[in-house]
PDB file of C-alpha atoms in Angstrom:
ATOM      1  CA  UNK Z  11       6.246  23.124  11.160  1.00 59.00           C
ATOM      2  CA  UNK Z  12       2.977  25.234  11.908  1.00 82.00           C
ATOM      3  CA  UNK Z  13       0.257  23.230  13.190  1.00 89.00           C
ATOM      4  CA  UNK Z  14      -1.972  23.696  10.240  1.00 90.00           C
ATOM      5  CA  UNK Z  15       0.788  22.055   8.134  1.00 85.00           C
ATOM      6  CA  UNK Z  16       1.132  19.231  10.343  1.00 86.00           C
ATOM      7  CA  UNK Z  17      -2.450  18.298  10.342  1.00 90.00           C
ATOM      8  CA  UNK Z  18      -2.920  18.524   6.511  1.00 90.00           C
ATOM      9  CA  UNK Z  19       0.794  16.277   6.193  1.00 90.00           C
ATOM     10  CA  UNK Z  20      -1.881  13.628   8.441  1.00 91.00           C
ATOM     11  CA  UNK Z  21      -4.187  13.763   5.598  1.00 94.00           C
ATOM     12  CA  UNK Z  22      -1.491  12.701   3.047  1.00 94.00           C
ATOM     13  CA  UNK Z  23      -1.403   9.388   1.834  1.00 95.00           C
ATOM     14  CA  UNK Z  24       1.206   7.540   3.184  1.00 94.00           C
ATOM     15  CA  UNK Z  25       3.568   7.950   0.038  1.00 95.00           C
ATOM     16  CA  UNK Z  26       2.663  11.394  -0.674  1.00 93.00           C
ATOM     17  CA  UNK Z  27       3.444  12.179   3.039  1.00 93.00           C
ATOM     18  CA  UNK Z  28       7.039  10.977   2.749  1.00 94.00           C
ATOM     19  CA  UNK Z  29       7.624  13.158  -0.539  1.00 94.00           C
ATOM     20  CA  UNK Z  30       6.525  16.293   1.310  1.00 92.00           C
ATOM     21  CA  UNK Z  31       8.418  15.392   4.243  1.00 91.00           C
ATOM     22  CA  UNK Z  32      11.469  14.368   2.255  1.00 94.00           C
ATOM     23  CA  UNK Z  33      11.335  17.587  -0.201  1.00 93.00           C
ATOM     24  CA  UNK Z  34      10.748  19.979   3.051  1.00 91.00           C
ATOM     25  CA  UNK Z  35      14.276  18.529   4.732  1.00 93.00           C
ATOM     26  CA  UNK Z  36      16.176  19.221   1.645  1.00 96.00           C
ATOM     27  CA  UNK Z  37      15.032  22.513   0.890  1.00 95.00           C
ATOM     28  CA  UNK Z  38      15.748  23.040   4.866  1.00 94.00           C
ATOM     29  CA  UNK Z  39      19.322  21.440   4.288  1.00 96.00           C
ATOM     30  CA  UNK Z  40      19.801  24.204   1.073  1.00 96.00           C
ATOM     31  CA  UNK Z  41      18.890  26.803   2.806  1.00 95.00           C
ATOM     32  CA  UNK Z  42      21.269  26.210   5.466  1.00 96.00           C
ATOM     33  CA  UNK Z  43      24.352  25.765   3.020  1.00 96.00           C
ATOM     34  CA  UNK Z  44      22.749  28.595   1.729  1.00 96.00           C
ATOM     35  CA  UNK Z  45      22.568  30.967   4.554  1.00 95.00           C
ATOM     36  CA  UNK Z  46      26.208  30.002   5.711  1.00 95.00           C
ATOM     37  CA  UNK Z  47      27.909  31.036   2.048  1.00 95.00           C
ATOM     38  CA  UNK Z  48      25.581  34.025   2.181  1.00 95.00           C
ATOM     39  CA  UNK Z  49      27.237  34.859   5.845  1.00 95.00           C
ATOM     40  CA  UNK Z  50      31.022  33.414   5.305  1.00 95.00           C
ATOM     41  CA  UNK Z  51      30.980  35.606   1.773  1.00 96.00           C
ATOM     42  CA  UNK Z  52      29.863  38.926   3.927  1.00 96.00           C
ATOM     43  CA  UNK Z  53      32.616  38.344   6.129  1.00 95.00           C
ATOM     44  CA  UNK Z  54      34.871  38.011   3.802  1.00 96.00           C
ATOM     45  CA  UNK Z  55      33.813  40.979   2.052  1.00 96.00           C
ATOM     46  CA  UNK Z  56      33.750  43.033   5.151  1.00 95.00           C
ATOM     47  CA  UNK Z  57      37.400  42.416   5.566  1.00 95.00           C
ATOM     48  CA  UNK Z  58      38.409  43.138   2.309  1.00 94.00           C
ATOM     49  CA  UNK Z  59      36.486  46.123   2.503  1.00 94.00           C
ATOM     50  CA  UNK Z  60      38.468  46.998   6.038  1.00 92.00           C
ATOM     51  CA  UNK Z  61      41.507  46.179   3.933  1.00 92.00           C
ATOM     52  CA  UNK Z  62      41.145  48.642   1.316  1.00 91.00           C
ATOM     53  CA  UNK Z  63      39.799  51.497   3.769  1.00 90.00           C
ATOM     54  CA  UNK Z  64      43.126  50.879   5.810  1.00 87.00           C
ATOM     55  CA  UNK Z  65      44.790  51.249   2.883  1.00 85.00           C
ATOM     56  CA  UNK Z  66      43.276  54.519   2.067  1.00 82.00           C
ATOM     57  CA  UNK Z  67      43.586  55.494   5.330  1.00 82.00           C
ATOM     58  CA  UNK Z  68      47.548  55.233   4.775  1.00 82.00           C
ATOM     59  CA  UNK Z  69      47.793  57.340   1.731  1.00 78.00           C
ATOM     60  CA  UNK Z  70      46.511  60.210   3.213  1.00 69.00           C
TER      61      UNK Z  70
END
């Protein structure tokens, strides 16, 4: 995290702190799982799409 975030997290009560921090890894841990399906599914795409262009490539 930026510096700026870090220092108002300080200010945080204690409980408050631990929410933030405890929301902010999640959403991190989504947007992993998030970005890998996003990159596995345009693979997967790509080859079907490399699949069908063979294909076409055949027919002619």
């Amino acid at each position: 995290m930026g510096t700026e975030v870090k220092a108002l997290m300080e200010q945080l009560p204690t409980e408050k702190k631990h929410m933030l921090e405890t929301y902010l890894e999640k959403m991190m841990l989504l947007l992993e799982k998030d970005g890998d399906y996003l990159y596995f599914q345009g693979a997967k795409d790509c080859m079907e799409l490399f699949g069908k262009l063979g294909q076409a490539r055949e027919k002619k």
